[in-house]
GROMACS .gro file of C-alpha atoms in nm:
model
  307
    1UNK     CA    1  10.187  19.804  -3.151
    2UNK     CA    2  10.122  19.669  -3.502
    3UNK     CA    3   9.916  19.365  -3.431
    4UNK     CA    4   9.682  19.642  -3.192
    5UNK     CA    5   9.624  19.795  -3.482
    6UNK     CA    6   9.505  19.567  -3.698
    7UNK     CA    7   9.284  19.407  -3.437
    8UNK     CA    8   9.131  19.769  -3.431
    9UNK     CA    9   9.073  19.722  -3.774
   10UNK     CA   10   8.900  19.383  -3.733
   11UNK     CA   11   8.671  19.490  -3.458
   12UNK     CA   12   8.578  19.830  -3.665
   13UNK     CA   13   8.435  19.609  -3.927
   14UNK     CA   14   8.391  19.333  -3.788
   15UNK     CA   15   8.594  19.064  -4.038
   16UNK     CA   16   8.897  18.888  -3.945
   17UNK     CA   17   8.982  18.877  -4.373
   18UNK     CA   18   9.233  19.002  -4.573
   19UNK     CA   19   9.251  18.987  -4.947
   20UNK     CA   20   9.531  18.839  -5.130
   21UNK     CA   21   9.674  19.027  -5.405
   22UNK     CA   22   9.818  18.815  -5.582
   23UNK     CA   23   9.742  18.851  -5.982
   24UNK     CA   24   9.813  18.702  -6.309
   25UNK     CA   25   9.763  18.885  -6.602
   26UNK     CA   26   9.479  18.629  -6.634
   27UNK     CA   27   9.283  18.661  -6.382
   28UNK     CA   28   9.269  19.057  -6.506
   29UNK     CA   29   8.900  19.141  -6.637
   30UNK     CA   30   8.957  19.113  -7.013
   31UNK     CA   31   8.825  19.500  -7.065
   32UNK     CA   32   9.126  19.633  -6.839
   33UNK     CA   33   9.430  19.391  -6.999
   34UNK     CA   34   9.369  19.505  -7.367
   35UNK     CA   35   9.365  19.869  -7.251
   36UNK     CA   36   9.702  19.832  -7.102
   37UNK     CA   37   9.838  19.593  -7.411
   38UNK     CA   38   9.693  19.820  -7.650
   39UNK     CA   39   9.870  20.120  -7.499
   40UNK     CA   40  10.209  19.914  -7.363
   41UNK     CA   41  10.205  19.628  -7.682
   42UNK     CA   42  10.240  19.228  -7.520
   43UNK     CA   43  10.485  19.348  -7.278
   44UNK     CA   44  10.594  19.347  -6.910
   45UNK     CA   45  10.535  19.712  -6.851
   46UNK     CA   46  10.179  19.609  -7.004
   47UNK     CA   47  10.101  19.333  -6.804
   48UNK     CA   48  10.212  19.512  -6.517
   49UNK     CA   49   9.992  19.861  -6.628
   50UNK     CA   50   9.715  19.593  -6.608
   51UNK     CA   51   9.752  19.425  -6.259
   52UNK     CA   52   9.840  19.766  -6.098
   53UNK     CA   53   9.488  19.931  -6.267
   54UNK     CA   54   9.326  19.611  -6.133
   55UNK     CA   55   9.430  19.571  -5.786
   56UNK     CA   56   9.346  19.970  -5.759
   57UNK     CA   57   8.972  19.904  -5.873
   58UNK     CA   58   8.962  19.592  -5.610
   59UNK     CA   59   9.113  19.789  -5.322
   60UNK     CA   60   8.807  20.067  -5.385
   61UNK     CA   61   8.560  19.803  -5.390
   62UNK     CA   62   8.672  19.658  -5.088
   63UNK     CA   63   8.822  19.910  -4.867
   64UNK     CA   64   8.492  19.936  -4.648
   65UNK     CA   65   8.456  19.560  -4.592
   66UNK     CA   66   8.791  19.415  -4.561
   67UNK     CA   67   9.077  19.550  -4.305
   68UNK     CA   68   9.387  19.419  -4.466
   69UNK     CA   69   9.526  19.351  -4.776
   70UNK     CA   70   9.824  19.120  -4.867
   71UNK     CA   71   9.995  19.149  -5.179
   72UNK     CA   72  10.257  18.855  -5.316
   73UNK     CA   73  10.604  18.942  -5.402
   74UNK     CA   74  10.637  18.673  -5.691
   75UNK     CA   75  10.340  18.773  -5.908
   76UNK     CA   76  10.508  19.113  -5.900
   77UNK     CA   77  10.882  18.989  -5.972
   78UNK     CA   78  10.767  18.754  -6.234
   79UNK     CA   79  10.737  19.097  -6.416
   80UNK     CA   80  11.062  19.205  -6.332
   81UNK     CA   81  11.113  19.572  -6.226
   82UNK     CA   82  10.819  19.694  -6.363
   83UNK     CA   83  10.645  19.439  -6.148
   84UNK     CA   84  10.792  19.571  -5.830
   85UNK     CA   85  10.706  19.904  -5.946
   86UNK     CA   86  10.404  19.741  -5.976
   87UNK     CA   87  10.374  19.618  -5.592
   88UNK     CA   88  10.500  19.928  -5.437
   89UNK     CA   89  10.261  20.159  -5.619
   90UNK     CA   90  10.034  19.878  -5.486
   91UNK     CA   91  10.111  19.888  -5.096
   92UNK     CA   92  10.118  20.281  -5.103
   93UNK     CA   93   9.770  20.267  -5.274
   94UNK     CA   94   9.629  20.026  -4.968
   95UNK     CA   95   9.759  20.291  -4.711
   96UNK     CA   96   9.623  20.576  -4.874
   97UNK     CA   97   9.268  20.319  -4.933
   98UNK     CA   98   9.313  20.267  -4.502
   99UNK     CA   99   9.444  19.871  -4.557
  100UNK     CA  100   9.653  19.728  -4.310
  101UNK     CA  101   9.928  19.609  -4.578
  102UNK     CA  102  10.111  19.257  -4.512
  103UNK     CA  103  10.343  19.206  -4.754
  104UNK     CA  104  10.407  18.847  -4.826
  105UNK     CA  105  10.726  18.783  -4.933
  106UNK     CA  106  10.845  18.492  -4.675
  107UNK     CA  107  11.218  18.628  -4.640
  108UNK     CA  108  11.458  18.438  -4.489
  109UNK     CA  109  11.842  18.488  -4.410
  110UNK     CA  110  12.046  18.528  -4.161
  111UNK     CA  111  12.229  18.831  -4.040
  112UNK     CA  112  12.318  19.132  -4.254
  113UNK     CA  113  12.110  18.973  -4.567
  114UNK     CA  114  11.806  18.952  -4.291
  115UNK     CA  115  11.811  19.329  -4.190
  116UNK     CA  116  11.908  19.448  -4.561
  117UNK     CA  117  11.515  19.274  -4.591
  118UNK     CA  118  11.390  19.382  -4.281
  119UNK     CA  119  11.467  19.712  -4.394
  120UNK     CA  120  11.304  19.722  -4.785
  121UNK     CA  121  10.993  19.575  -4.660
  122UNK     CA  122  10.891  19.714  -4.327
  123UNK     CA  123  11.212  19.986  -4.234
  124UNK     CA  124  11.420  20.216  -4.374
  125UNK     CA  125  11.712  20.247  -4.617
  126UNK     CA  126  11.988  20.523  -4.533
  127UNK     CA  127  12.091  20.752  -4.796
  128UNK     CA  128  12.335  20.981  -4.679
  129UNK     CA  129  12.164  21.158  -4.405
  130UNK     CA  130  11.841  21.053  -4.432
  131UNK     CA  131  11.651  20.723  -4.385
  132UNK     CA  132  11.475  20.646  -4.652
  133UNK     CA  133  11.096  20.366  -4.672
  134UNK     CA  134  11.132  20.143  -4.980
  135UNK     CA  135  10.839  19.943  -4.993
  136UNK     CA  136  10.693  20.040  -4.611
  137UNK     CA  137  10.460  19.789  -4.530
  138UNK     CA  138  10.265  19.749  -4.230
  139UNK     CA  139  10.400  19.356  -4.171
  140UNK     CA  140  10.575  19.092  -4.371
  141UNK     CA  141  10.597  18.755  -4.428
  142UNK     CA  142  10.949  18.557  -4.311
  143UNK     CA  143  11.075  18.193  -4.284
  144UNK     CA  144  11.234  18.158  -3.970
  145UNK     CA  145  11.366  17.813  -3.999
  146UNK     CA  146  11.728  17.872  -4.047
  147UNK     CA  147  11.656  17.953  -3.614
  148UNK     CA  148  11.657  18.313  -3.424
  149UNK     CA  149  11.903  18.451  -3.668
  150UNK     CA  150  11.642  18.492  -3.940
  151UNK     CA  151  11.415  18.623  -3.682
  152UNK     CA  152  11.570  18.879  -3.458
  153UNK     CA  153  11.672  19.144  -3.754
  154UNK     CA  154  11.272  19.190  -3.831
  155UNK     CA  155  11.197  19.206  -3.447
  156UNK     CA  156  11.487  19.454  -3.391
  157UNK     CA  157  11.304  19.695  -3.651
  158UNK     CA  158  10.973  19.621  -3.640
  159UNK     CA  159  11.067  19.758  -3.217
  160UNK     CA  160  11.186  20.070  -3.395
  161UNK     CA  161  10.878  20.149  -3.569
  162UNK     CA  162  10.586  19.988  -3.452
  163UNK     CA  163  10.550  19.723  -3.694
  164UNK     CA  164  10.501  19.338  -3.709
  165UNK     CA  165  10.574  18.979  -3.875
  166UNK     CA  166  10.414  18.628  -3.909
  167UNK     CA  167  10.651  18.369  -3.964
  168UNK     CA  168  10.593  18.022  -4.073
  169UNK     CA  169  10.512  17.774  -3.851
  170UNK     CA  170  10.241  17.543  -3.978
  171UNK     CA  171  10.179  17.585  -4.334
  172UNK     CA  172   9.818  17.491  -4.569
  173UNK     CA  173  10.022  17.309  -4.842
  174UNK     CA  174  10.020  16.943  -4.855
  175UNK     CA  175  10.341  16.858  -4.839
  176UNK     CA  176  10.434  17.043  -4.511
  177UNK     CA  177  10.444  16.748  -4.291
  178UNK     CA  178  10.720  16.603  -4.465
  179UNK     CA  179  10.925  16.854  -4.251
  180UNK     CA  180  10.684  17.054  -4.019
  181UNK     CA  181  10.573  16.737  -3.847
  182UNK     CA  182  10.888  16.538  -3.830
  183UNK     CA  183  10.924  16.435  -3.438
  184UNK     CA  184  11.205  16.648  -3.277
  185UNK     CA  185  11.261  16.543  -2.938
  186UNK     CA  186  10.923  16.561  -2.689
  187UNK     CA  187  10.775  16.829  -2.965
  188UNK     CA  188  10.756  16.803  -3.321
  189UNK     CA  189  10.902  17.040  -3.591
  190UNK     CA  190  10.641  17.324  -3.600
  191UNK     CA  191  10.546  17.321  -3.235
  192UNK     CA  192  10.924  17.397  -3.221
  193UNK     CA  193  10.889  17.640  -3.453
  194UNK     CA  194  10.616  17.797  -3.270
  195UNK     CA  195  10.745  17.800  -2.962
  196UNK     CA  196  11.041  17.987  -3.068
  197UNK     CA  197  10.822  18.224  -3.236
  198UNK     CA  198  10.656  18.309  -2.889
  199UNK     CA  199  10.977  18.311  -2.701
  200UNK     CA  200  11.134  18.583  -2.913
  201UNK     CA  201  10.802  18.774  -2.910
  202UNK     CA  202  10.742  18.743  -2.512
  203UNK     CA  203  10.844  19.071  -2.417
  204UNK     CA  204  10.623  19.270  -2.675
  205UNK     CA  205  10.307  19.204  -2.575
  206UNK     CA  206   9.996  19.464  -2.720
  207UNK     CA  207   9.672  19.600  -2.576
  208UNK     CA  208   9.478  19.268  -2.705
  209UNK     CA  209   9.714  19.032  -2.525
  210UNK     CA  210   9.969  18.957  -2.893
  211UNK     CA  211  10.291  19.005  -2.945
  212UNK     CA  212  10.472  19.154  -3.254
  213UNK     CA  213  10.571  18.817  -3.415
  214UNK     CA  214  10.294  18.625  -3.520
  215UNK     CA  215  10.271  18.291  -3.687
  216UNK     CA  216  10.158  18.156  -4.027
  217UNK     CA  217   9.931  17.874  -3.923
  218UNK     CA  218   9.734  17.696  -4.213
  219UNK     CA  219   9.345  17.603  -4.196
  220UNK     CA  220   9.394  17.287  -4.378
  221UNK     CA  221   9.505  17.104  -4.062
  222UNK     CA  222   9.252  17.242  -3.808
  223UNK     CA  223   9.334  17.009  -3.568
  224UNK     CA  224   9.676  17.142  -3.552
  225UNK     CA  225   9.555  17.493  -3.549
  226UNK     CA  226   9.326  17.407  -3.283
  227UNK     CA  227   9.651  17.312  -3.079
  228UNK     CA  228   9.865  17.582  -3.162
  229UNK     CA  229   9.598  17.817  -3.085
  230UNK     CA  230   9.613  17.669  -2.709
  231UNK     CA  231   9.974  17.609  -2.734
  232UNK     CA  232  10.040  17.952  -2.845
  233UNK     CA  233   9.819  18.192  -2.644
  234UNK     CA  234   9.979  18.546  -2.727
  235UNK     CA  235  10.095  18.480  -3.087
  236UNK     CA  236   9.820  18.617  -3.368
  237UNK     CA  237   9.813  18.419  -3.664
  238UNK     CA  238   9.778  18.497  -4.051
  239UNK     CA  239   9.573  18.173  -4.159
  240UNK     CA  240   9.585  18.082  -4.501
  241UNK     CA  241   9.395  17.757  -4.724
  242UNK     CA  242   9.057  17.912  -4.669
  243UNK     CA  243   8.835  17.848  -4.951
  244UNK     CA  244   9.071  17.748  -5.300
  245UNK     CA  245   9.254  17.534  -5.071
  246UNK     CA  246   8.954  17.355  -4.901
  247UNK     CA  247   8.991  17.548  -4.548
  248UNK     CA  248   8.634  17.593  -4.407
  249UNK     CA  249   8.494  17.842  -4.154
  250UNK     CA  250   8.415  17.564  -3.958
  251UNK     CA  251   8.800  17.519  -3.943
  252UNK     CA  252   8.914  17.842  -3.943
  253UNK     CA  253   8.735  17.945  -3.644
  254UNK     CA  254   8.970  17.739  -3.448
  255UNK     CA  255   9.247  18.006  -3.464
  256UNK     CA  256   9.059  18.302  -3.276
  257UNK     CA  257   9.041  18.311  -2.903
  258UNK     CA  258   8.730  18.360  -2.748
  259UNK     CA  259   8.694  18.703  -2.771
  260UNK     CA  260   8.704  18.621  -3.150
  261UNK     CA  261   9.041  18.781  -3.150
  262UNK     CA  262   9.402  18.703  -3.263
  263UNK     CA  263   9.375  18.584  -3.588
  264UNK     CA  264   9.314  18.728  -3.939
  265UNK     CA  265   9.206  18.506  -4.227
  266UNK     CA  266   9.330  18.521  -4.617
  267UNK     CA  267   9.160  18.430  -4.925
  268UNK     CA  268   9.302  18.534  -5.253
  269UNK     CA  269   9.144  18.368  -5.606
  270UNK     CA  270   8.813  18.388  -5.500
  271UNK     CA  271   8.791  18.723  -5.441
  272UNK     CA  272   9.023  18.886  -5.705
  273UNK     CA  273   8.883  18.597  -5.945
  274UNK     CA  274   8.521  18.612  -5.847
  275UNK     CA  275   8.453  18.802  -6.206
  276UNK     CA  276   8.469  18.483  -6.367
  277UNK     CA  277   8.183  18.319  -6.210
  278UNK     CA  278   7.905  18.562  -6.340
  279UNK     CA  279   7.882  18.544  -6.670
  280UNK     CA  280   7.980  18.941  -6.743
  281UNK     CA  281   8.314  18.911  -6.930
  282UNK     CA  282   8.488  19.121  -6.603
  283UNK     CA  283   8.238  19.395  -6.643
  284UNK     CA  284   8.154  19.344  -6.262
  285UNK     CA  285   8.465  19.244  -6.105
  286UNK     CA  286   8.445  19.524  -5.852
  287UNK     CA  287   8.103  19.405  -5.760
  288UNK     CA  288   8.199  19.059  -5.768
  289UNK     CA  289   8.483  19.095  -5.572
  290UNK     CA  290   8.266  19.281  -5.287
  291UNK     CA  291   8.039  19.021  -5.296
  292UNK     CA  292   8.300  18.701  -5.267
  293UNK     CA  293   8.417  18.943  -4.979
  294UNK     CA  294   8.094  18.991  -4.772
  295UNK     CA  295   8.046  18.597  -4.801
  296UNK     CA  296   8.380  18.548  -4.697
  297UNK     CA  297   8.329  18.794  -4.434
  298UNK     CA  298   7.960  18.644  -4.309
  299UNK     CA  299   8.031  18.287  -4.362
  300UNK     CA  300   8.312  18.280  -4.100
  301UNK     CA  301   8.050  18.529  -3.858
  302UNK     CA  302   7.850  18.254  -3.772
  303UNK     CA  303   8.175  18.036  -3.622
  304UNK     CA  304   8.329  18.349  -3.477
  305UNK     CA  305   8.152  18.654  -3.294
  306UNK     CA  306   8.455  18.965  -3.289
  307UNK     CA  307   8.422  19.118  -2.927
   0.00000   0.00000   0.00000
């Protein structure tokens, strides 16, 4: 299954990252923006020449270091349809680069409206006689807090084709506890959420011991990740707040079990933004970007040995 996969990746290179695409036109090395503006004018369709030249030059920098990649949807909409154009061009680069491709666009409906996403992002669209891959990513994003309903269309399809989801559960941003850790009966809100994320996974369990639908689980509470971990045995997680966020190795080390499996780390700005640290005008960002990458990558190493 899905999550097997991308374990194999982790082990192969030994680096439970993934890089998150998610670009402004600013954070574009000023050498590749003017090229597209010059050629597109101070347009959408430039900005979105730009990002899509950039994130191709990051993906070949990285592509031997890093397993996974996990490109936004809003930086991409903000553009409009050339944006999306923009993202799909994007995830079909990262397969043909070898990424494992999470696309994070944290859908959530209920019903029709839930498989109608289920099937842009990870299934297929039917066009007469023919089924049809959209956007064809390896995994999504989803909020499952409307309950099962805005779960079980993503499970049905990721069944069909070998593919997988995280859901949120416990999220990095400060203000989740104004909901996530409200007291709901003997649990509270995200150990609820959890634990329905693990029911309607149970009966898909993979090679490494995880099932199809993961769990979003933030490193800037590490003492709840350090419960949900336990708590949730065969659900993998997609931990973000490393880094930008203040999420430490020392934290994030928390999420694997102890086979240094079952969890896959994200940091976005200070990898695709490393360029503006050295001085070079963007010159480097490929080389900066490998290099934020490989710290990344050996700075959680000595919290979490990959078996």
């Amino acid at each position: 299954m899905s999550f097997d996969i991308l374990q194999d990746k982790i082990k192969a290179m030994k680096n439970p990252t993934v890089a998150g695409l998610d670009p402004k036109p600013e954070y574009v090395p000023p050498h590749i923006l003017k090229a597209s503006l010059d050629r597109y004018g101070e347009t959408l369709e430039g900005a979105a020449d730009a990002i899509l030249q950039f994130n191709k030059g990051l993906m070949d920098a990285l592509c031997d270091i890093v397993p996974a990649v996990k490109p936004q949807s809003a930086y991409y909409e903000r553009l409009g349809w050339q944006g999306m154009k923009v993202l799909e061009e994007t995830i079909r680069y990262a397969g043909e680069k070898g990424f494992f491709v999470i696309a994070d666009v944290k859908r959530g409906d209920i019903g029709s409206t839930a498989q109608a996403y289920s099937e842009a992002w990870i299934g297929r669209t039917r066009v007469g006689s023919t089924d049809l891959a959209a956007f064809d990513a390896d995994c999504l994003t989803i909020n499952g807090y409307m309950g099962s309903d805005a779960i079980t269309p993503f499970l049905t399809t990721c069944r069909e084709l070998d593919k997988c989801f995280f859901t949120l559960v416990k999220t990095s941003n400060p203000s989740s506890g104004e909901l996530q850790d409200m007291v709901a009966g003997d649990r509270v809100v995200y150990q609820v959420m959890g634990d329905l994320t693990a029911r309607l996974g149970k009966d898909d369990i993979g090679r490494y011991g995880y099932s199809r639908a993961g769990a979003v689980v933030g490193a800037t509470y590490p003492s709840d990740l350090r419960a949900l971990r336990k708590r949730l045995e065969h659900t993998f997680f997609l931990v973000p707040g490393y880094g930008a966020q203040g999420g430490t190795a020392d934290d994030v080390r928390f999420a694997f079990d102890k086979y240094g499996r079952g969890a896959i780390v994200n940091a976005s700005r200070s990898i695709m933004c490393a360029w503006q640290k050295t001085g070079r005008d963007g010159q480097d960002y490929q080389d900066a970007a490998r290099a934020a990458a490989i710290a990344m990558r050996d700075d959680i190493g000595q919290y979490v040995t990959i078996l």
